[in-house]
Structures are given as structure tokens and as C-alpha cells.
Amino acid sequence: ATIRVAEITPDGALDLDALRAAMTPEVKLLAVTHVSNVLGTVNPVRDICREARKRGIITVVDGSQAVPHRKVDVAAIGCDFYAITGHKMCGPTGTGALWARREHLDAMPPFLGGGEMIKEVSFDGTVFNDAPHKFEAGTPNIAGFIGLGVAADYLQQLGQENVEAREAELLAHFNEELRRVDGLRIIGEAPEKAAVVSFLIDGAHAHDLATLLDLEGVAVRSGQHCAHPLLQYFGVAATCRASLAFYNTHAEIERFMTALTKVRKLLG
């Protein structure tokens, strides 16, 4: 198989015209992120999946950064597969879920062996269980998935529309404060963004920034965020990434800015 990489624009959005042009007859599968964990860019996955379906292309959407922060209607998106992870939605690590169209699950062979994924076993042959059970071999992470269910219920009770509105309010405040900082560069400023901000400060390495902010009680992530080619595109070795959620406050944004001012002085 050959992997083609979709192009992006300088502000971190997908180049949709280039993406459509790349959907040639030999393309079998298109994988796209709903929300970028690096840039916060919200991709128009509904439109992308509609274009792919017209061409008979199977679509896989990574919703890990989307589901915790906005209302997601998988049926309306029209994808073939939609994946999420538990730890980004207030759930336990090591948990996640895959939504898939029944026809694909029925057609796909199992990839793991173990209890519950078979109907019958003999020395003459094996009859696999029906989907989804044929993909869930062995003893499941029972405690973890109970926790994931509780996390999902919690987000439902909060209301995903309320979560999205709250985070948009926090993001607007955060961006306003960051743009006042001389020498600070935000990486990725697409028009449609979630509350994830990657940034750099002139003359300071991202790891140094993150370490010193940590000493001030502020947690950010530094590095390449499991997206090396993306940072190569922007010509940077690493960034600091601040991620806001519904439980953050405007006071915490002010605390972040106070800490950042102190760190900048330390770094000269």
C-alpha cells in the first residue's frame, strides 16, 4: 500500500481543494483527524466524508480530541469508522472505543485470538463469533470500561454544547492574552479551532519553557506531540502545548500568564 499525505495551509487547516484532488480512483481509505491534538484545528469531517463516500472511499475519523470537547453525531458525519480514547474524556487510561458500520465489521476477520471471540473450536476448524465479539478476545479491561462509562455519563450530564461554549470562551481569553506577549508565536491559527494552543517564544526551547512553567505549578506539554511531520512542516523542533478544558477558569489563565512572564525573565 502507498500512503499519501494531505496538504495543509500555513494557518494549519486542511487544504480541501488539494484533498479532493487526491481522492483518485485508486484510493481505498481516507483517515482524518476530527480535531488536531497539536493545533486545535477542527476539520470539516462531515464534508470530507461525504466527498469520500461519493468516490467509494472508506473513511476513518480519529475523534479522540473531539468527543470530550464538543457534541459529536457520528451518523451525521457519515464516516465508516470513528475512534475515541478514554483518557482524553476524563476516563481511565488504556480504554477507548471504535464505532464502525456493521457491514465492515462483518466483513473483517479477527486479528486477536482468545476467549469469547469464537463460537466453536475443534481440531477440524474454528467458527468465529459475530461482531463485535470476534474483535474482543480474552478478558476485557472490566474496571477500565466501567470507568469509561462513568466518564461518558458525566460528560453527557454536563452537556456537550455547554462544554464547547465554555471552552470557546476560555480560548478567546487565552488567545487574547497570548497575543500581547512579544516574541510569542502561536503555531496553527485556523479559523475553526478547539481549545488547544501550541506556541513558541523566541530564544527559548519548548522543553525549557515547559520545565520552568511546571515549577510554577502550570502544566503544559512540550515536544512533538506524536506528530513529527507536522512540526517539520512548520519548521520547528518542538512546541509547548496548552490544553484548556471546561473545568479550567479565567483565573487560571491569568495565573498562566503570570508564570509565563516570570519564566521569560528567567530565560532572558
Short mmCIF file of C-alpha atoms in Angstrom, two decimals:
data_model
loop_
_atom_site.label_atom_id
_atom_site.label_comp_id
_atom_site.label_asym_id
_atom_site.label_seq_id
_atom_site.Cartn_x
_atom_site.Cartn_y
_atom_site.Cartn_z
CA ALA A 1 0.00 0.00 0.00
CA THR A 2 1.05 3.58 -0.62
CA ILE A 3 0.30 6.36 1.86
CA ARG A 4 -0.48 9.83 0.56
CA VAL A 5 -0.35 12.78 2.93
CA ALA A 6 -2.94 15.55 2.67
CA GLU A 7 -1.61 19.08 2.37
CA ILE A 8 -2.33 21.82 4.89
CA THR A 9 -2.38 25.59 4.67
CA PRO A 10 0.05 27.87 6.55
CA ASP A 11 -2.56 28.51 9.25
CA GLY A 12 -2.88 24.79 9.97
CA ALA A 13 -6.12 23.98 8.14
CA LEU A 14 -6.53 21.14 5.68
CA ASP A 15 -6.22 22.22 2.05
CA LEU A 16 -9.62 20.91 1.00
CA ASP A 17 -9.13 21.50 -2.73
CA ALA A 18 -5.90 19.51 -2.66
CA LEU A 19 -7.59 16.80 -0.60
CA ARG A 20 -10.43 16.43 -3.11
CA ALA A 21 -7.92 16.26 -5.95
CA ALA A 22 -6.09 13.49 -4.11
CA MET A 23 -9.25 11.34 -3.90
CA THR A 24 -8.41 9.45 -7.08
CA PRO A 25 -9.97 6.09 -8.07
CA GLU A 26 -7.12 4.03 -6.64
CA VAL A 27 -7.61 5.45 -3.12
CA LYS A 28 -9.26 2.87 -0.87
CA LEU A 29 -9.21 4.51 2.56
CA LEU A 30 -9.04 8.05 3.91
CA ALA A 31 -8.04 8.71 7.54
CA VAL A 32 -8.58 12.16 9.03
CA THR A 33 -8.42 13.76 12.46
CA HIS A 34 -11.61 15.42 13.65
CA VAL A 35 -9.69 17.84 15.91
CA SER A 36 -5.91 18.20 15.84
CA ASN A 37 -4.26 17.43 19.18
CA VAL A 38 -1.38 19.73 18.17
CA LEU A 39 -3.03 22.74 16.55
CA GLY A 40 -6.62 22.52 17.74
CA THR A 41 -7.81 22.74 14.13
CA VAL A 42 -11.36 21.43 13.71
CA ASN A 43 -11.58 19.68 10.37
CA PRO A 44 -14.86 19.64 8.38
CA VAL A 45 -15.13 15.87 8.65
CA ARG A 46 -18.76 15.73 7.54
CA ASP A 47 -17.92 17.37 4.20
CA ILE A 48 -14.77 15.28 3.81
CA CYS A 49 -16.61 12.01 4.45
CA ARG A 50 -19.38 12.98 2.04
CA GLU A 51 -16.84 13.62 -0.72
CA ALA A 52 -15.09 10.33 0.03
CA ARG A 53 -18.33 8.34 0.03
CA LYS A 54 -19.21 9.69 -3.43
CA ARG A 55 -15.98 8.11 -4.63
CA GLY A 56 -16.40 4.81 -2.79
CA ILE A 57 -13.58 5.57 -0.33
CA ILE A 58 -13.79 4.16 3.20
CA THR A 59 -13.32 6.82 5.89
CA VAL A 60 -11.70 6.57 9.33
CA VAL A 61 -12.06 9.54 11.68
CA ASP A 62 -9.93 9.98 14.80
CA GLY A 63 -12.26 11.64 17.28
CA SER A 64 -10.01 11.45 20.34
CA GLN A 65 -9.63 15.22 20.64
CA ALA A 66 -13.21 15.96 19.58
CA VAL A 67 -15.54 13.84 21.69
CA PRO A 68 -14.51 15.30 25.08
CA HIS A 69 -14.94 18.89 23.90
CA ARG A 70 -17.95 19.11 21.58
CA LYS A 71 -21.13 17.32 20.61
CA VAL A 72 -20.41 14.65 18.01
CA ASP A 73 -23.07 12.98 15.86
CA VAL A 74 -21.28 10.10 14.17
CA ALA A 75 -24.26 9.24 11.97
CA ALA A 76 -24.40 12.82 10.68
CA ILE A 77 -20.66 12.80 9.96
CA GLY A 78 -21.22 9.80 7.70
CA CYS A 79 -17.89 8.07 8.31
CA ASP A 80 -17.23 4.34 8.21
CA PHE A 81 -15.14 4.24 11.40
CA TYR A 82 -14.88 6.68 14.32
CA ALA A 83 -12.31 6.12 17.07
CA ILE A 84 -12.03 7.67 20.53
CA THR A 85 -9.76 7.27 23.55
CA GLY A 86 -10.85 7.24 27.18
CA HIS A 87 -8.11 9.21 28.86
CA LYS A 88 -8.93 12.39 26.93
CA MET A 89 -12.56 12.33 28.11
CA CYS A 90 -11.98 12.11 31.87
CA GLY A 91 -11.81 8.31 31.70
CA PRO A 92 -9.15 5.75 32.62
CA THR A 93 -6.01 5.23 30.57
CA GLY A 94 -5.91 2.15 28.39
CA THR A 95 -9.55 2.49 27.31
CA GLY A 96 -11.20 3.58 24.10
CA ALA A 97 -13.89 2.71 21.61
CA LEU A 98 -14.38 2.21 17.90
CA TRP A 99 -17.66 2.94 16.17
CA ALA A 100 -17.96 1.14 12.85
CA ARG A 101 -20.53 0.35 10.21
CA ARG A 102 -21.89 -3.15 10.64
CA GLU A 103 -21.06 -4.24 7.10
CA HIS A 104 -17.37 -3.53 7.68
CA LEU A 105 -17.28 -5.37 10.99
CA ASP A 106 -18.98 -8.38 9.44
CA ALA A 107 -16.52 -8.43 6.53
CA MET A 108 -13.35 -8.01 8.59
CA PRO A 109 -11.51 -11.03 10.04
CA PRO A 110 -10.48 -11.05 13.72
CA PHE A 111 -6.89 -10.08 14.50
CA LEU A 112 -6.56 -11.45 18.05
CA GLY A 113 -7.24 -14.87 19.48
CA GLY A 114 -8.77 -15.61 22.87
CA GLY A 115 -11.91 -16.27 24.83
CA GLU A 116 -15.31 -15.02 23.63
CA MET A 117 -14.16 -14.35 20.06
CA ILE A 118 -15.13 -17.83 18.87
CA LYS A 119 -18.38 -19.77 18.64
CA GLU A 120 -16.89 -23.21 18.14
CA VAL A 121 -13.38 -24.67 18.18
CA SER A 122 -12.25 -28.13 17.15
CA PHE A 123 -9.19 -29.71 15.59
CA ASP A 124 -11.07 -29.56 12.31
CA GLY A 125 -11.72 -25.82 12.34
CA THR A 126 -12.92 -22.69 14.08
CA VAL A 127 -16.13 -20.70 13.80
CA PHE A 128 -15.65 -17.09 14.87
CA ASN A 129 -18.19 -15.17 16.90
CA ASP A 130 -20.28 -12.36 15.46
CA ALA A 131 -19.09 -8.75 15.57
CA PRO A 132 -18.19 -7.03 17.78
CA HIS A 133 -17.32 -10.05 19.93
CA LYS A 134 -14.90 -11.53 17.40
CA PHE A 135 -12.66 -8.47 17.89
CA GLU A 136 -12.74 -8.56 21.71
CA ALA A 137 -10.55 -11.53 22.56
CA GLY A 138 -9.77 -12.52 26.12
CA THR A 139 -10.70 -10.97 29.44
CA PRO A 140 -11.59 -7.32 28.88
CA ASN A 141 -10.43 -4.37 30.96
CA ILE A 142 -13.62 -4.56 33.02
CA ALA A 143 -12.80 -1.91 35.62
CA GLY A 144 -11.41 0.42 32.98
CA PHE A 145 -14.51 0.26 30.82
CA ILE A 146 -16.82 0.76 33.77
CA GLY A 147 -14.81 3.91 34.42
CA LEU A 148 -15.12 4.95 30.78
CA GLY A 149 -18.88 4.56 31.02
CA VAL A 150 -18.98 6.78 34.10
CA ALA A 151 -16.87 9.39 32.29
CA ALA A 152 -19.23 9.33 29.31
CA ASP A 153 -22.24 9.74 31.60
CA TYR A 154 -20.52 12.68 33.31
CA LEU A 155 -19.91 14.50 30.03
CA GLN A 156 -23.49 13.82 28.95
CA GLN A 157 -24.76 15.32 32.20
CA LEU A 158 -22.64 18.43 31.69
CA GLY A 159 -23.99 18.76 28.16
CA GLN A 160 -21.57 18.77 25.25
CA GLU A 161 -22.95 22.06 23.97
CA ASN A 162 -22.19 23.62 27.37
CA VAL A 163 -18.68 22.18 27.33
CA GLU A 164 -17.99 23.55 23.85
CA ALA A 165 -19.33 27.00 24.71
CA ARG A 166 -17.31 27.19 27.92
CA GLU A 167 -14.09 26.16 26.21
CA ALA A 168 -14.63 28.64 23.36
CA GLU A 169 -14.95 31.40 25.95
CA LEU A 170 -11.74 30.31 27.68
CA LEU A 171 -9.89 30.01 24.36
CA ALA A 172 -10.85 33.54 23.32
CA HIS A 173 -9.48 34.89 26.61
CA PHE A 174 -6.31 32.79 26.36
CA ASN A 175 -5.56 33.85 22.77
CA GLU A 176 -6.12 37.49 23.67
CA GLU A 177 -3.55 37.24 26.46
CA LEU A 178 -1.00 35.32 24.39
CA ARG A 179 -1.10 37.82 21.52
CA ARG A 180 0.09 40.52 23.90
CA VAL A 181 3.35 38.66 24.56
CA ASP A 182 6.27 39.93 22.49
CA GLY A 183 8.16 37.18 20.70
CA LEU A 184 5.44 34.57 21.20
CA ARG A 185 4.37 32.62 18.13
CA ILE A 186 1.19 30.55 18.02
CA ILE A 187 1.57 27.51 15.76
CA GLY A 188 -1.66 26.94 13.85
CA GLU A 189 -4.33 29.63 13.68
CA ALA A 190 -7.05 28.09 11.54
CA PRO A 191 -10.43 29.86 11.66
CA GLU A 192 -12.13 26.86 13.31
CA LYS A 193 -10.24 25.80 16.43
CA ALA A 194 -10.75 23.89 19.66
CA ALA A 195 -9.12 24.92 22.94
CA VAL A 196 -5.64 23.60 22.15
CA VAL A 197 -2.81 26.09 21.63
CA SER A 198 0.75 25.25 20.57
CA PHE A 199 3.23 28.08 20.94
CA LEU A 200 6.89 29.08 20.98
CA ILE A 201 8.80 32.00 22.43
CA ASP A 202 11.80 33.46 20.62
CA GLY A 203 15.09 32.27 22.08
CA ALA A 204 13.56 29.67 24.40
CA HIS A 205 13.40 25.91 23.85
CA ALA A 206 9.98 24.37 24.35
CA HIS A 207 11.30 21.86 26.91
CA ASP A 208 12.87 24.63 28.99
CA LEU A 209 9.62 26.58 28.91
CA ALA A 210 7.60 23.56 30.00
CA THR A 211 10.00 22.66 32.81
CA LEU A 212 10.05 26.16 34.25
CA LEU A 213 6.28 26.53 33.94
CA ASP A 214 5.93 23.24 35.79
CA LEU A 215 7.97 24.69 38.66
CA GLU A 216 5.39 27.49 38.77
CA GLY A 217 2.56 24.97 39.04
CA VAL A 218 1.47 25.21 35.41
CA ALA A 219 1.21 22.01 33.37
CA VAL A 220 1.82 22.13 29.63
CA ARG A 221 3.20 19.56 27.26
CA SER A 222 6.35 20.12 25.25
CA GLY A 223 7.73 18.12 22.36
CA GLN A 224 6.44 16.92 19.01
CA HIS A 225 3.09 15.65 20.25
CA CYS A 226 3.25 12.40 18.27
CA ALA A 227 3.18 14.49 15.09
CA HIS A 228 6.77 14.85 13.88
CA PRO A 229 5.92 15.53 10.19
CA LEU A 230 3.52 18.31 11.18
CA LEU A 231 6.17 20.17 13.15
CA GLN A 232 8.64 19.61 10.33
CA TYR A 233 6.15 21.36 8.04
CA PHE A 234 6.14 24.39 10.34
CA GLY A 235 9.93 24.27 10.60
CA VAL A 236 10.11 23.84 14.37
CA ALA A 237 11.74 21.16 16.52
CA ALA A 238 9.15 21.24 19.31
CA THR A 239 6.37 23.36 20.75
CA CYS A 240 4.69 23.96 24.08
CA ARG A 241 1.05 22.97 24.06
CA ALA A 242 -1.54 24.32 26.46
CA SER A 243 -4.86 22.49 26.51
CA LEU A 244 -7.92 24.07 28.09
CA ALA A 245 -10.97 22.17 29.31
CA PHE A 246 -14.35 23.05 30.76
CA TYR A 247 -13.01 22.77 34.32
CA ASN A 248 -10.36 25.45 33.79
CA THR A 249 -11.06 29.03 34.85
CA HIS A 250 -10.26 32.55 33.73
CA ALA A 251 -8.26 32.94 36.95
CA GLU A 252 -6.07 30.01 35.88
CA ILE A 253 -5.40 31.72 32.56
CA GLU A 254 -4.21 34.79 34.47
CA ARG A 255 -2.05 32.53 36.62
CA PHE A 256 -0.56 31.00 33.48
CA MET A 257 0.28 34.44 32.12
CA THR A 258 1.91 35.48 35.40
CA ALA A 259 4.01 32.31 35.36
CA LEU A 260 4.93 32.84 31.70
CA THR A 261 6.10 36.39 32.43
CA LYS A 262 8.33 35.10 35.23
CA VAL A 263 9.74 32.31 33.07
CA ARG A 264 10.56 34.70 30.24
CA LYS A 265 12.58 36.84 32.64
CA LEU A 266 14.48 33.78 33.86
CA LEU A 267 15.32 32.80 30.28
CA GLY A 268 16.46 36.31 29.47
#
